[in-house]
Amino acid sequence: MICREVVFADSVPYWLLISQVEHARLSGYLAELCLDQFGESVPSADRDALTAVQQELLQAIIHHDDGWREWESCPPLDKDLHRPLSFDEVPAQDAFKIWTNSALAASEFGDLAPWVVASHFSAILATSEHHLADPQAKQWLQDTSQQRTQWFTNWHSANEHAHTMRLAGEALKWLQLFDILSLWPCMLYPVVGEIVQAIPKSFRTSEDWVLVREICPASDASQQIVFDPWPFMLPSITLEAAAQMVPFREYKNSAELFAAAKPFTACWELVPR
């Protein structure tokens, strides 16, 4: 769950809650709009195989956070502050279980999908000082590495000519990119009516990522987000996330939290530079 504080004209603070599953859906929505650009280096003779890979990758992106479904149905609250937790505040043990379940859920779509999802979370753990310090982090990485090897072996053996490590690596970069392109607005960019406390920082992608090099706020700090370069055929894109708005106070449990929540649509406009 993405949880952040927002303040509107009445100066009353709220928590904006966006499900990880909803965030992943947005990732898939954006990826689908330029999916034909995935695997451009694949020879024309393997185009039929590539189409199947593109569709499996799309499902991996859409469902990469499905492991959050159970957790989000009854999320624990902060023990001291009695408020909702954001995804990056979840205890390591919970995160490991969620990540494992996300990869297993993706296995419904083939062997590439769980490999991509598991590789994505392995990379996140490798750069997370908080979770990496947990005693079970090393074991989780080892277990996940073994499972990733099996998934890749199965996928590669199904079509050794087309199902290469290079293509799998490109698929991973796509998930990483579209995860960020959805996550950044949900976490940082203002929603309609919000009083902007600080203009969000720009985000530059890794040098070896594809399609987009930078996203940044429009100069007026509106709901416009500028993409450079612009990878889509559409002149602009409206991104809408189903969210919940919760009054800023202490709660006894998740049932009380959800009882106080009101539906809200977070909306941003994506535009080219």
Short mmCIF file of N, CA and C in Angstrom, two decimals, residues 85-190:
data_model
loop_
_atom_site.label_atom_id
_atom_site.label_comp_id
_atom_site.label_asym_id
_atom_site.label_seq_id
_atom_site.Cartn_x
_atom_site.Cartn_y
_atom_site.Cartn_z
N LEU A 85 0.49 1.91 7.31
CA LEU A 85 1.88 1.78 6.87
C LEU A 85 1.96 1.91 5.36
N SER A 86 3.01 2.55 4.88
CA SER A 86 3.29 2.54 3.46
C SER A 86 4.14 1.32 3.13
N PHE A 87 4.20 0.96 1.86
CA PHE A 87 4.88 -0.27 1.45
C PHE A 87 6.34 -0.33 1.89
N ASP A 88 6.99 0.83 1.95
CA ASP A 88 8.41 0.84 2.32
C ASP A 88 8.63 0.86 3.83
N GLU A 89 7.54 0.78 4.60
CA GLU A 89 7.62 0.70 6.06
C GLU A 89 7.27 -0.69 6.57
N VAL A 90 6.92 -1.58 5.68
CA VAL A 90 6.51 -2.93 6.07
C VAL A 90 7.72 -3.70 6.61
N PRO A 91 7.56 -4.45 7.71
CA PRO A 91 8.67 -5.25 8.24
C PRO A 91 9.24 -6.20 7.19
N ALA A 92 10.52 -6.47 7.29
CA ALA A 92 11.21 -7.30 6.30
C ALA A 92 10.54 -8.66 6.14
N GLN A 93 10.14 -9.27 7.24
CA GLN A 93 9.53 -10.60 7.15
C GLN A 93 8.26 -10.58 6.32
N ASP A 94 7.47 -9.53 6.49
CA ASP A 94 6.26 -9.39 5.67
C ASP A 94 6.62 -9.17 4.21
N ALA A 95 7.62 -8.33 3.98
CA ALA A 95 8.03 -8.03 2.60
C ALA A 95 8.50 -9.29 1.88
N PHE A 96 9.30 -10.12 2.55
CA PHE A 96 9.80 -11.35 1.92
C PHE A 96 8.64 -12.25 1.50
N LYS A 97 7.65 -12.38 2.37
CA LYS A 97 6.49 -13.22 2.06
C LYS A 97 5.71 -12.64 0.88
N ILE A 98 5.52 -11.33 0.91
CA ILE A 98 4.78 -10.66 -0.16
C ILE A 98 5.49 -10.83 -1.50
N TRP A 99 6.80 -10.64 -1.50
CA TRP A 99 7.57 -10.76 -2.74
C TRP A 99 7.52 -12.18 -3.29
N THR A 100 7.65 -13.16 -2.39
CA THR A 100 7.58 -14.56 -2.82
C THR A 100 6.21 -14.86 -3.42
N ASN A 101 5.16 -14.41 -2.75
CA ASN A 101 3.81 -14.67 -3.24
C ASN A 101 3.55 -13.96 -4.58
N SER A 102 4.16 -12.80 -4.76
CA SER A 102 4.00 -12.08 -6.03
C SER A 102 4.61 -12.88 -7.18
N ALA A 103 5.80 -13.42 -6.95
CA ALA A 103 6.46 -14.23 -7.99
C ALA A 103 5.66 -15.50 -8.27
N LEU A 104 5.19 -16.15 -7.22
CA LEU A 104 4.41 -17.37 -7.41
C LEU A 104 3.11 -17.09 -8.16
N ALA A 105 2.48 -15.97 -7.86
CA ALA A 105 1.25 -15.61 -8.57
C ALA A 105 1.53 -15.39 -10.05
N ALA A 106 2.69 -14.82 -10.36
CA ALA A 106 3.04 -14.56 -11.76
C ALA A 106 3.32 -15.84 -12.53
N SER A 107 3.62 -16.94 -11.83
CA SER A 107 3.92 -18.20 -12.51
C SER A 107 2.70 -18.74 -13.26
N GLU A 108 1.54 -18.19 -12.98
CA GLU A 108 0.33 -18.57 -13.72
C GLU A 108 0.47 -18.27 -15.21
N PHE A 109 1.32 -17.30 -15.54
CA PHE A 109 1.41 -16.82 -16.92
C PHE A 109 2.57 -17.44 -17.69
N GLY A 110 3.37 -18.28 -17.04
CA GLY A 110 4.51 -18.90 -17.71
C GLY A 110 5.72 -18.91 -16.80
N ASP A 111 6.89 -19.09 -17.37
CA ASP A 111 8.13 -19.13 -16.58
C ASP A 111 8.90 -17.81 -16.63
N LEU A 112 8.71 -17.03 -17.68
CA LEU A 112 9.39 -15.73 -17.73
C LEU A 112 8.80 -14.77 -16.70
N ALA A 113 7.49 -14.75 -16.58
CA ALA A 113 6.83 -13.80 -15.68
C ALA A 113 7.33 -13.91 -14.24
N PRO A 114 7.36 -15.10 -13.63
CA PRO A 114 7.87 -15.18 -12.26
C PRO A 114 9.35 -14.87 -12.17
N TRP A 115 10.12 -15.23 -13.21
CA TRP A 115 11.55 -14.89 -13.21
C TRP A 115 11.72 -13.38 -13.16
N VAL A 116 10.96 -12.66 -13.97
CA VAL A 116 11.05 -11.20 -14.00
C VAL A 116 10.65 -10.60 -12.66
N VAL A 117 9.55 -11.06 -12.09
CA VAL A 117 9.06 -10.51 -10.82
C VAL A 117 10.04 -10.81 -9.69
N ALA A 118 10.52 -12.05 -9.61
CA ALA A 118 11.47 -12.41 -8.56
C ALA A 118 12.78 -11.65 -8.72
N SER A 119 13.22 -11.46 -9.95
CA SER A 119 14.46 -10.70 -10.20
C SER A 119 14.28 -9.24 -9.79
N HIS A 120 13.11 -8.70 -10.04
CA HIS A 120 12.78 -7.32 -9.67
C HIS A 120 12.90 -7.12 -8.17
N PHE A 121 12.31 -8.02 -7.40
CA PHE A 121 12.35 -7.87 -5.95
C PHE A 121 13.72 -8.21 -5.38
N SER A 122 14.43 -9.10 -6.01
CA SER A 122 15.81 -9.39 -5.59
C SER A 122 16.67 -8.14 -5.73
N ALA A 123 16.48 -7.42 -6.83
CA ALA A 123 17.24 -6.19 -7.05
C ALA A 123 16.87 -5.12 -6.04
N ILE A 124 15.58 -5.05 -5.69
CA ILE A 124 15.15 -4.09 -4.68
C ILE A 124 15.79 -4.41 -3.34
N LEU A 125 15.78 -5.68 -2.96
CA LEU A 125 16.37 -6.07 -1.68
C LEU A 125 17.86 -5.76 -1.64
N ALA A 126 18.54 -5.98 -2.74
CA ALA A 126 19.99 -5.76 -2.79
C ALA A 126 20.37 -4.31 -2.54
N THR A 127 19.42 -3.38 -2.75
CA THR A 127 19.70 -1.96 -2.54
C THR A 127 18.97 -1.39 -1.33
N SER A 128 18.33 -2.25 -0.55
CA SER A 128 17.58 -1.80 0.62
C SER A 128 18.36 -2.11 1.89
N GLU A 129 18.96 -1.09 2.48
CA GLU A 129 19.75 -1.29 3.69
C GLU A 129 18.88 -1.82 4.83
N HIS A 130 17.66 -1.33 4.91
CA HIS A 130 16.76 -1.72 6.00
C HIS A 130 16.44 -3.21 5.94
N HIS A 131 15.96 -3.69 4.79
CA HIS A 131 15.58 -5.09 4.67
C HIS A 131 16.79 -6.00 4.56
N LEU A 132 17.86 -5.51 3.94
CA LEU A 132 19.05 -6.34 3.76
C LEU A 132 19.71 -6.68 5.09
N ALA A 133 19.47 -5.86 6.10
CA ALA A 133 20.04 -6.11 7.42
C ALA A 133 19.29 -7.20 8.18
N ASP A 134 18.14 -7.60 7.69
CA ASP A 134 17.36 -8.63 8.37
C ASP A 134 18.10 -9.97 8.30
N PRO A 135 18.09 -10.76 9.37
CA PRO A 135 18.81 -12.04 9.39
C PRO A 135 18.37 -13.02 8.30
N GLN A 136 17.14 -12.92 7.83
CA GLN A 136 16.65 -13.86 6.82
C GLN A 136 16.81 -13.36 5.39
N ALA A 137 17.38 -12.17 5.23
CA ALA A 137 17.51 -11.60 3.89
C ALA A 137 18.40 -12.46 3.00
N LYS A 138 19.54 -12.88 3.53
CA LYS A 138 20.48 -13.68 2.74
C LYS A 138 19.84 -14.99 2.30
N GLN A 139 19.11 -15.64 3.22
CA GLN A 139 18.45 -16.90 2.88
C GLN A 139 17.38 -16.69 1.82
N TRP A 140 16.64 -15.59 1.94
CA TRP A 140 15.61 -15.30 0.94
C TRP A 140 16.24 -15.11 -0.44
N LEU A 141 17.33 -14.39 -0.50
CA LEU A 141 18.02 -14.18 -1.78
C LEU A 141 18.52 -15.50 -2.36
N GLN A 142 19.05 -16.37 -1.51
CA GLN A 142 19.55 -17.66 -1.99
C GLN A 142 18.41 -18.53 -2.51
N ASP A 143 17.34 -18.62 -1.74
CA ASP A 143 16.19 -19.43 -2.16
C ASP A 143 15.58 -18.89 -3.45
N THR A 144 15.47 -17.58 -3.53
CA THR A 144 14.88 -16.96 -4.71
C THR A 144 15.78 -17.14 -5.92
N SER A 145 17.09 -17.08 -5.72
CA SER A 145 18.03 -17.28 -6.81
C SER A 145 17.89 -18.68 -7.41
N GLN A 146 17.73 -19.67 -6.55
CA GLN A 146 17.55 -21.04 -7.04
C GLN A 146 16.25 -21.17 -7.84
N GLN A 147 15.20 -20.54 -7.34
CA GLN A 147 13.92 -20.61 -8.06
C GLN A 147 13.99 -19.85 -9.38
N ARG A 148 14.68 -18.72 -9.37
CA ARG A 148 14.84 -17.95 -10.61
C ARG A 148 15.59 -18.77 -11.66
N THR A 149 16.62 -19.48 -11.22
CA THR A 149 17.39 -20.32 -12.15
C THR A 149 16.49 -21.37 -12.79
N GLN A 150 15.63 -21.98 -11.99
CA GLN A 150 14.73 -23.00 -12.53
C GLN A 150 13.73 -22.39 -13.51
N TRP A 151 13.16 -21.25 -13.15
CA TRP A 151 12.21 -20.60 -14.05
C TRP A 151 12.87 -20.23 -15.38
N PHE A 152 14.09 -19.66 -15.30
CA PHE A 152 14.74 -19.28 -16.55
C PHE A 152 15.09 -20.50 -17.39
N THR A 153 15.57 -21.56 -16.75
CA THR A 153 15.91 -22.79 -17.47
C THR A 153 14.69 -23.33 -18.21
N ASN A 154 13.56 -23.35 -17.53
CA ASN A 154 12.33 -23.84 -18.17
C ASN A 154 11.94 -22.97 -19.36
N TRP A 155 12.02 -21.66 -19.17
CA TRP A 155 11.64 -20.73 -20.23
C TRP A 155 12.59 -20.83 -21.42
N HIS A 156 13.88 -20.87 -21.14
CA HIS A 156 14.89 -20.94 -22.19
C HIS A 156 14.77 -22.23 -22.99
N SER A 157 14.53 -23.34 -22.31
CA SER A 157 14.46 -24.64 -22.99
C SER A 157 13.25 -24.74 -23.91
N ALA A 158 12.24 -23.92 -23.67
CA ALA A 158 11.05 -23.96 -24.53
C ALA A 158 11.31 -23.37 -25.91
N ASN A 159 12.31 -22.49 -26.01
CA ASN A 159 12.69 -21.91 -27.30
C ASN A 159 14.08 -21.31 -27.14
N GLU A 160 15.09 -22.15 -27.29
CA GLU A 160 16.46 -21.72 -27.00
C GLU A 160 16.95 -20.60 -27.91
N HIS A 161 16.40 -20.52 -29.10
CA HIS A 161 16.84 -19.50 -30.05
C HIS A 161 16.29 -18.12 -29.70
N ALA A 162 15.02 -18.08 -29.30
CA ALA A 162 14.37 -16.79 -29.03
C ALA A 162 14.40 -16.41 -27.55
N HIS A 163 14.32 -17.39 -26.67
CA HIS A 163 14.24 -17.12 -25.23
C HIS A 163 15.64 -17.00 -24.64
N THR A 164 16.26 -15.87 -24.87
CA THR A 164 17.64 -15.66 -24.44
C THR A 164 17.72 -14.88 -23.14
N MET A 165 18.89 -14.93 -22.50
CA MET A 165 19.10 -14.13 -21.31
C MET A 165 19.03 -12.64 -21.63
N ARG A 166 19.47 -12.28 -22.81
CA ARG A 166 19.40 -10.87 -23.22
C ARG A 166 17.95 -10.39 -23.24
N LEU A 167 17.06 -11.21 -23.79
CA LEU A 167 15.66 -10.82 -23.86
C LEU A 167 15.03 -10.80 -22.47
N ALA A 168 15.40 -11.76 -21.64
CA ALA A 168 14.90 -11.79 -20.26
C ALA A 168 15.38 -10.55 -19.50
N GLY A 169 16.64 -10.17 -19.72
CA GLY A 169 17.17 -8.98 -19.07
C GLY A 169 16.45 -7.73 -19.51
N GLU A 170 16.09 -7.67 -20.79
CA GLU A 170 15.32 -6.52 -21.27
C GLU A 170 13.93 -6.49 -20.62
N ALA A 171 13.35 -7.67 -20.44
CA ALA A 171 12.04 -7.76 -19.79
C ALA A 171 12.11 -7.23 -18.35
N LEU A 172 13.18 -7.57 -17.65
CA LEU A 172 13.36 -7.09 -16.28
C LEU A 172 13.45 -5.56 -16.26
N LYS A 173 14.18 -4.99 -17.20
CA LYS A 173 14.31 -3.53 -17.25
C LYS A 173 12.97 -2.87 -17.54
N TRP A 174 12.14 -3.53 -18.33
CA TRP A 174 10.80 -2.99 -18.58
C TRP A 174 9.98 -2.96 -17.30
N LEU A 175 10.01 -4.04 -16.53
CA LEU A 175 9.27 -4.03 -15.27
C LEU A 175 9.82 -2.95 -14.34
N GLN A 176 11.12 -2.84 -14.24
CA GLN A 176 11.72 -1.83 -13.37
C GLN A 176 11.32 -0.42 -13.80
N LEU A 177 11.33 -0.18 -15.10
CA LEU A 177 10.98 1.14 -15.60
C LEU A 177 9.52 1.48 -15.33
N PHE A 178 8.62 0.59 -15.72
CA PHE A 178 7.20 0.92 -15.59
C PHE A 178 6.73 0.85 -14.15
N ASP A 179 7.43 0.14 -13.31
CA ASP A 179 7.19 0.20 -11.87
C ASP A 179 7.43 1.63 -11.39
N ILE A 180 8.54 2.21 -11.77
CA ILE A 180 8.87 3.58 -11.37
C ILE A 180 7.90 4.59 -11.99
N LEU A 181 7.58 4.42 -13.27
CA LEU A 181 6.74 5.40 -13.96
C LEU A 181 5.34 5.48 -13.35
N SER A 182 4.89 4.41 -12.72
CA SER A 182 3.62 4.43 -12.00
C SER A 182 3.81 4.82 -10.54
N LEU A 183 4.87 4.33 -9.94
CA LEU A 183 5.09 4.55 -8.51
C LEU A 183 5.35 6.01 -8.18
N TRP A 184 6.13 6.67 -9.02
CA TRP A 184 6.53 8.06 -8.73
C TRP A 184 5.32 8.99 -8.62
N PRO A 185 4.38 8.97 -9.57
CA PRO A 185 3.19 9.80 -9.40
C PRO A 185 2.40 9.46 -8.13
N CYS A 186 2.20 8.17 -7.90
CA CYS A 186 1.42 7.76 -6.73
C CYS A 186 2.05 8.21 -5.42
N MET A 187 3.37 8.20 -5.37
CA MET A 187 4.08 8.54 -4.13
C MET A 187 4.31 10.03 -3.95
N LEU A 188 4.57 10.76 -5.05
CA LEU A 188 5.14 12.09 -4.92
C LEU A 188 4.37 13.22 -5.59
N TYR A 189 3.64 12.94 -6.64
CA TYR A 189 3.08 14.04 -7.42
C TYR A 189 1.70 14.46 -6.90
N PRO A 190 1.43 15.76 -6.88
CA PRO A 190 0.18 16.26 -6.28
C PRO A 190 -1.05 15.78 -7.03
#
